[in-house]
mmCIF file of C-alpha atoms in Angstrom:
data_model
loop_
_atom_site.group_PDB
_atom_site.id
_atom_site.type_symbol
_atom_site.label_atom_id
_atom_site.label_comp_id
_atom_site.label_asym_id
_atom_site.label_seq_id
_atom_site.Cartn_x
_atom_site.Cartn_y
_atom_site.Cartn_z
ATOM 1 C CA MET A 1 -0.087 -0.094 0.049
ATOM 2 C CA GLU A 2 1.478 3.348 -1.034
ATOM 3 C CA GLN A 3 1.383 6.141 1.420
ATOM 4 C CA GLU A 4 0.179 8.473 -1.366
ATOM 5 C CA ASP A 5 -2.951 6.287 -1.524
ATOM 6 C CA LEU A 6 -4.084 7.204 2.128
ATOM 7 C CA VAL A 7 -5.682 10.220 3.742
ATOM 8 C CA TYR A 8 -6.038 10.604 7.490
ATOM 9 C CA GLY A 9 -7.693 12.940 9.966
ATOM 10 C CA VAL A 10 -11.490 13.472 10.395
ATOM 11 C CA HIS A 11 -11.780 16.490 7.930
ATOM 12 C CA ALA A 12 -9.664 15.102 5.288
ATOM 13 C CA VAL A 13 -11.350 11.700 5.359
ATOM 14 C CA THR A 14 -14.876 13.169 5.470
ATOM 15 C CA GLU A 15 -14.193 15.241 2.403
ATOM 16 C CA ALA A 16 -12.701 12.348 0.413
ATOM 17 C CA LEU A 17 -15.564 10.261 1.244
ATOM 18 C CA LYS A 18 -17.918 12.923 -0.023
ATOM 19 C CA GLU A 19 -15.798 13.036 -3.112
ATOM 20 C CA LYS A 20 -16.407 9.473 -3.653
ATOM 21 C CA ARG A 21 -12.665 8.667 -3.542
ATOM 22 C CA GLY A 22 -12.894 6.287 -0.688
ATOM 23 C CA ASN A 23 -12.050 2.545 -1.043
ATOM 24 C CA LYS A 24 -11.538 1.396 2.561
ATOM 25 C CA LEU A 25 -12.050 3.237 5.932
ATOM 26 C CA TYR A 26 -9.999 2.219 8.919
ATOM 27 C CA ILE A 27 -11.179 3.367 12.243
ATOM 28 C CA GLN A 28 -9.345 3.026 15.641
ATOM 29 C CA ASP A 29 -10.904 -0.009 17.340
ATOM 30 C CA ASP A 30 -11.701 1.894 20.572
ATOM 31 C CA LEU A 31 -13.160 5.054 19.294
ATOM 32 C CA HIS A 32 -16.828 6.188 19.703
ATOM 33 C CA GLY A 33 -18.713 9.290 19.379
ATOM 34 C CA ARG A 34 -20.669 11.544 17.157
ATOM 35 C CA LYS A 35 -17.888 12.165 14.680
ATOM 36 C CA ILE A 36 -17.150 8.438 14.303
ATOM 37 C CA ASP A 37 -20.889 7.576 13.879
ATOM 38 C CA SER A 38 -20.939 10.274 11.170
ATOM 39 C CA LEU A 39 -18.071 8.900 9.341
ATOM 40 C CA LYS A 40 -19.513 5.369 9.540
ATOM 41 C CA ASP A 41 -22.845 6.402 8.045
ATOM 42 C CA LEU A 42 -21.014 8.427 5.174
ATOM 43 C CA ALA A 43 -18.988 5.272 4.572
ATOM 44 C CA ALA A 44 -22.059 3.133 4.545
ATOM 45 C CA GLN A 45 -23.728 5.534 2.204
ATOM 46 C CA GLU A 46 -20.732 5.479 -0.164
ATOM 47 C CA LYS A 47 -20.561 1.694 0.057
ATOM 48 C CA VAL A 48 -17.020 2.004 1.540
ATOM 49 C CA SER A 49 -15.996 -1.070 3.916
ATOM 50 C CA ILE A 50 -14.927 -0.279 7.457
ATOM 51 C CA SER A 51 -12.096 -2.120 9.270
ATOM 52 C CA TRP A 52 -11.621 -1.486 13.012
ATOM 53 C CA THR A 53 -8.027 -1.233 13.624
ATOM 54 C CA PRO A 54 -5.523 -0.776 16.506
ATOM 55 C CA LYS A 55 -4.266 2.624 17.092
ATOM 56 C CA LYS A 56 -0.610 1.328 16.644
ATOM 57 C CA LYS A 57 -1.446 -0.002 12.962
ATOM 58 C CA LEU A 58 -3.144 3.413 12.092
ATOM 59 C CA THR A 59 -0.073 5.400 13.248
ATOM 60 C CA GLU A 60 2.217 3.115 11.085
ATOM 61 C CA MET A 61 -0.284 3.560 8.056
ATOM 62 C CA ALA A 62 -0.176 7.315 8.585
ATOM 63 C CA ALA A 63 3.696 7.296 8.913
ATOM 64 C CA GLY A 64 3.366 8.932 12.309
ATOM 65 C CA GLY A 65 0.881 11.680 11.234
ATOM 66 C CA VAL A 66 -1.953 12.942 13.485
ATOM 67 C CA HIS A 67 -4.582 10.631 12.162
ATOM 68 C CA GLN A 68 -7.315 11.294 14.759
ATOM 69 C CA GLY A 69 -8.293 7.493 14.730
ATOM 70 C CA VAL A 70 -9.255 7.377 11.095
ATOM 71 C CA VAL A 71 -7.254 6.523 7.935
ATOM 72 C CA LEU A 72 -8.896 6.095 4.425
ATOM 73 C CA ARG A 73 -7.504 4.256 1.609
ATOM 74 C CA VAL A 74 -8.434 6.413 -1.511
ATOM 75 C CA ALA A 75 -8.001 6.296 -5.340
ATOM 76 C CA ALA A 76 -4.871 8.073 -6.450
ATOM 77 C CA PHE A 77 -5.369 11.859 -6.495
ATOM 78 C CA ALA A 78 -6.645 13.274 -9.735
ATOM 79 C CA TYR A 79 -4.687 16.245 -10.803
ATOM 80 C CA ALA A 80 -6.482 18.786 -13.176
ATOM 81 C CA ASP A 81 -5.312 19.664 -16.587
ATOM 82 C CA LEU A 82 -3.925 23.283 -17.078
ATOM 83 C CA GLN A 83 -6.688 23.723 -19.704
ATOM 84 C CA GLU A 84 -9.307 22.834 -17.171
ATOM 85 C CA LEU A 85 -7.899 25.564 -14.825
ATOM 86 C CA LEU A 86 -8.024 28.056 -17.707
ATOM 87 C CA ASP A 87 -11.601 27.150 -18.705
ATOM 88 C CA LYS A 88 -12.707 27.542 -15.144
ATOM 89 C CA ALA A 89 -10.826 31.029 -15.002
ATOM 90 C CA GLY A 90 -12.742 32.056 -18.133
ATOM 91 C CA GLN A 91 -15.955 31.824 -16.479
ATOM 92 C CA GLU A 92 -14.728 34.025 -13.439
ATOM 93 C CA GLU A 93 -14.716 37.960 -13.308
ATOM 94 C CA ASN A 94 -11.532 38.286 -11.449
ATOM 95 C CA PRO A 95 -9.729 34.871 -11.326
ATOM 96 C CA LEU A 96 -6.615 34.186 -9.353
ATOM 97 C CA LEU A 97 -4.240 31.201 -10.171
ATOM 98 C CA LEU A 98 -1.464 30.423 -7.869
ATOM 99 C CA VAL A 99 1.817 29.067 -9.426
ATOM 100 C CA LEU A 100 4.007 27.322 -6.746
ATOM 101 C CA ASP A 101 7.583 27.263 -7.862
ATOM 102 C CA GLY A 102 9.209 24.272 -6.276
ATOM 103 C CA LEU A 103 7.655 24.131 -2.784
ATOM 104 C CA THR A 104 9.030 21.135 -0.880
ATOM 105 C CA ASP A 105 7.301 21.319 2.339
ATOM 106 C CA PRO A 106 3.912 19.484 2.371
ATOM 107 C CA HIS A 107 2.779 21.477 5.358
ATOM 108 C CA ASN A 108 3.189 24.640 3.225
ATOM 109 C CA LEU A 109 1.172 23.196 0.326
ATOM 110 C CA GLY A 110 -1.520 21.846 2.498
ATOM 111 C CA SER A 111 -1.713 25.328 4.295
ATOM 112 C CA ILE A 112 -1.748 27.279 0.964
ATOM 113 C CA LEU A 113 -4.440 25.007 -0.469
ATOM 114 C CA ARG A 114 -6.567 25.578 2.763
ATOM 115 C CA THR A 115 -6.172 29.402 2.413
ATOM 116 C CA ALA A 116 -6.825 29.115 -1.349
ATOM 117 C CA ASP A 117 -10.220 27.471 -0.781
ATOM 118 C CA ALA A 118 -11.102 30.089 1.948
ATOM 119 C CA THR A 119 -10.226 33.023 -0.483
ATOM 120 C CA GLY A 120 -11.709 31.584 -3.587
ATOM 121 C CA VAL A 121 -8.641 30.970 -5.523
ATOM 122 C CA THR A 122 -9.452 29.465 -9.057
ATOM 123 C CA GLY A 123 -6.775 26.864 -9.089
ATOM 124 C CA VAL A 124 -3.189 25.957 -8.111
ATOM 125 C CA ILE A 125 -0.303 25.062 -10.609
ATOM 126 C CA ILE A 126 2.637 22.941 -9.385
ATOM 127 C CA PRO A 127 5.568 21.269 -11.172
ATOM 128 C CA LYS A 128 6.007 17.583 -11.672
ATOM 129 C CA HIS A 129 9.574 17.601 -10.597
ATOM 130 C CA ARG A 130 11.534 18.875 -7.579
ATOM 131 C CA SER A 131 8.360 19.844 -5.824
ATOM 132 C CA VAL A 132 5.906 18.245 -3.299
ATOM 133 C CA GLY A 133 2.835 16.820 -4.666
ATOM 134 C CA VAL A 134 -0.519 15.841 -2.874
ATOM 135 C CA THR A 135 0.535 13.555 -0.083
ATOM 136 C CA PRO A 136 -1.401 12.452 3.081
ATOM 137 C CA ILE A 137 0.368 15.236 4.959
ATOM 138 C CA VAL A 138 -0.783 17.874 2.549
ATOM 139 C CA ALA A 139 -4.436 16.350 2.575
ATOM 140 C CA LYS A 140 -4.475 16.567 6.298
ATOM 141 C CA THR A 141 -2.897 20.052 6.515
ATOM 142 C CA SER A 142 -5.365 21.178 3.910
ATOM 143 C CA THR A 143 -8.434 19.983 6.050
ATOM 144 C CA GLY A 144 -10.307 18.652 2.924
ATOM 145 C CA ALA A 145 -9.309 21.732 0.678
ATOM 146 C CA ILE A 146 -7.738 19.295 -1.985
ATOM 147 C CA SER A 147 -11.225 18.321 -2.687
ATOM 148 C CA HIS A 148 -12.412 21.846 -3.673
ATOM 149 C CA VAL A 149 -9.351 23.664 -5.208
ATOM 150 C CA PRO A 150 -8.134 22.198 -8.514
ATOM 151 C CA ILE A 151 -4.521 21.512 -8.791
ATOM 152 C CA ALA A 152 -2.812 21.224 -12.083
ATOM 153 C CA ARG A 153 0.767 19.393 -12.276
ATOM 154 C CA VAL A 154 2.712 20.564 -15.036
ATOM 155 C CA THR A 155 6.148 19.229 -16.655
ATOM 156 C CA ASN A 156 7.434 22.818 -17.412
ATOM 157 C CA LEU A 157 6.340 25.906 -15.217
ATOM 158 C CA SER A 158 7.873 28.465 -17.637
ATOM 159 C CA GLN A 159 5.830 27.084 -20.520
ATOM 160 C CA ALA A 160 2.662 27.015 -18.275
ATOM 161 C CA VAL A 161 3.287 30.760 -17.471
ATOM 162 C CA ASP A 162 3.605 31.474 -21.276
ATOM 163 C CA GLN A 163 0.175 29.808 -21.700
ATOM 164 C CA LEU A 164 -1.236 32.016 -18.811
ATOM 165 C CA LYS A 165 -0.008 35.160 -20.499
ATOM 166 C CA ALA A 166 -1.434 34.047 -23.909
ATOM 167 C CA ASP A 167 -4.698 33.623 -22.164
ATOM 168 C CA GLY A 168 -4.640 37.133 -20.816
ATOM 169 C CA PHE A 169 -3.171 36.644 -17.160
ATOM 170 C CA TRP A 170 -1.057 39.246 -15.614
ATOM 171 C CA VAL A 171 1.847 37.460 -13.885
ATOM 172 C CA PHE A 172 2.956 38.585 -10.467
ATOM 173 C CA GLY A 173 5.915 37.367 -8.361
ATOM 174 C CA THR A 174 6.924 37.928 -4.807
ATOM 175 C CA ASP A 175 10.101 39.718 -3.914
ATOM 176 C CA MET A 176 11.661 41.949 -1.283
ATOM 177 C CA SER A 177 11.449 44.962 -3.590
ATOM 178 C CA GLY A 178 8.445 45.650 -5.608
ATOM 179 C CA THR A 179 4.959 47.262 -5.391
ATOM 180 C CA PRO A 180 3.765 47.244 -1.938
ATOM 181 C CA ALA A 181 0.835 44.603 -1.597
ATOM 182 C CA HIS A 182 -1.623 47.296 -0.489
ATOM 183 C CA GLN A 183 -0.929 49.200 -3.617
ATOM 184 C CA TRP A 184 -1.304 46.138 -5.933
ATOM 185 C CA ASN A 185 -3.714 46.543 -8.810
ATOM 186 C CA THR A 186 -5.598 43.117 -8.491
ATOM 187 C CA SER A 187 -8.134 43.663 -11.128
ATOM 188 C CA GLY A 188 -8.395 41.348 -14.186
ATOM 189 C CA LYS A 189 -6.820 37.801 -14.596
ATOM 190 C CA LEU A 190 -4.136 37.231 -12.012
ATOM 191 C CA ALA A 191 -1.452 34.691 -11.711
ATOM 192 C CA LEU A 192 0.734 34.767 -8.531
ATOM 193 C CA ILE A 193 4.090 33.045 -8.393
ATOM 194 C CA ILE A 194 5.145 31.711 -4.880
ATOM 195 C CA GLY A 195 8.885 30.763 -4.922
ATOM 196 C CA ASN A 196 10.521 27.951 -3.215
ATOM 197 C CA GLU A 197 10.964 28.200 0.668
ATOM 198 C CA GLY A 198 14.778 28.831 0.462
ATOM 199 C CA LYS A 199 15.643 30.028 -3.014
ATOM 200 C CA GLY A 200 12.679 31.933 -3.941
ATOM 201 C CA ILE A 201 11.443 32.204 -7.607
ATOM 202 C CA SER A 202 13.759 30.792 -10.115
ATOM 203 C CA PRO A 203 15.622 32.942 -12.288
ATOM 204 C CA ASN A 204 13.693 31.772 -15.612
ATOM 205 C CA LEU A 205 10.408 32.482 -14.114
ATOM 206 C CA LYS A 206 11.474 35.936 -12.706
ATOM 207 C CA LYS A 207 12.136 36.976 -16.342
ATOM 208 C CA GLN A 208 8.425 36.176 -17.064
ATOM 209 C CA VAL A 209 7.009 38.214 -14.214
ATOM 210 C CA ASP A 210 5.032 41.456 -15.305
ATOM 211 C CA GLU A 211 5.426 42.892 -11.727
ATOM 212 C CA MET A 212 6.814 42.256 -8.343
ATOM 213 C CA VAL A 213 4.804 42.404 -5.187
ATOM 214 C CA THR A 214 6.294 42.962 -1.749
ATOM 215 C CA ILE A 215 4.733 42.592 1.566
ATOM 216 C CA PRO A 216 5.829 45.584 3.796
ATOM 217 C CA MET A 217 7.577 44.537 7.008
ATOM 218 C CA VAL A 218 8.884 46.483 9.955
ATOM 219 C CA GLY A 219 10.325 43.780 12.054
ATOM 220 C CA HIS A 220 13.804 42.346 12.197
ATOM 221 C CA VAL A 221 13.153 39.188 10.219
ATOM 222 C CA GLN A 222 13.158 40.079 6.535
ATOM 223 C CA SER A 223 11.079 37.124 4.991
ATOM 224 C CA LEU A 224 7.814 35.285 5.756
ATOM 225 C CA ASN A 225 7.072 31.624 5.497
ATOM 226 C CA ALA A 226 5.833 30.686 1.981
ATOM 227 C CA SER A 227 2.499 29.728 3.097
ATOM 228 C CA VAL A 228 2.028 32.927 5.074
ATOM 229 C CA ALA A 229 3.201 35.209 2.431
ATOM 230 C CA ALA A 230 0.847 33.370 0.007
ATOM 231 C CA ALA A 231 -1.951 33.910 2.590
ATOM 232 C CA VAL A 232 -1.304 37.566 2.935
ATOM 233 C CA LEU A 233 -1.506 38.233 -0.927
ATOM 234 C CA MET A 234 -4.634 35.778 -1.407
ATOM 235 C CA TYR A 235 -6.382 37.896 1.190
ATOM 236 C CA GLU A 236 -5.384 41.138 -0.394
ATOM 237 C CA VAL A 237 -6.876 39.831 -3.572
ATOM 238 C CA LEU A 238 -10.120 38.948 -1.839
ATOM 239 C CA ARG A 239 -10.289 42.231 0.131
ATOM 240 C CA ASN A 240 -10.321 44.061 -3.188
ATOM 241 C CA ARG A 241 -12.863 41.894 -4.753
ATOM 242 C CA LEU A 242 -15.180 42.530 -1.818
ATOM 243 C CA SER A 243 -14.503 46.295 -1.540
#
C-alpha cells in the first residue's frame, strides 16, 4: 500500500468520502462518538467498507502523522489539466491562479490550499519535478481543501506561465522589492508565483513576471514563510474583490 493512496484525519477523510474517492475506511477500534458515527454513516452511504484497527497500526499507516483515529484508503489523487483551470478561469470575473515554484514542504502546500479554498482561488499550478505533490500530509494540513481547489501538475512551469500570458493573465511574483501589496492592482486575470521556501522564484520564471509584489515588514526578520506570504496576498486579492 503506497502512502500516497491514504488520507487521514477527520476533515480530510470526510471530504474524500464525500468526493467518492474512498476505497476502505480504517477506524481506531476503541473510538466512539458522534464524529465516528457520522463517518460510519457516510462510509455506508458511499458503500465503503470499514475495518476496526488498533491505534498502533493506524499510526504506522499514517507514517506517524496525526490521524485522529481514522485513515482512508483512496483512489490516487486526480490532478487537473492546465486547460481545465484556464476554462474555469474564463468563467470568473477576477480569477486568481497560484503558481507554486518548487515548494518542498507538504505543510506549506497544505496550508496554501486551505487558504486558497477560503479566499476563492481558481486553481493552483505545481511542477511535476523537484516539488511536493499531494501527499497524506498535504491532505491532512489542507483539512479537505484538496477536494475543492483544482491542482494542475505540469512538466514545465515556464511554458505554463507562457500559456497563462497568452490567455490574458497578468503574472506577479513575490520579492523583497516591488509594489507594496496594499497598492497592488488586483483587477483582471491574475497569476501569482510563490517561490521555493529557500531559493525564492527561479531566475527563468522571474524573467516572465510582469510585476513584483512585496509585503511591507517593519520587524527584524526580512522574510515570511511561503504559506504565510501566499495567504497575505490571497487575502489582499479577496479584500479588493469585496470592496
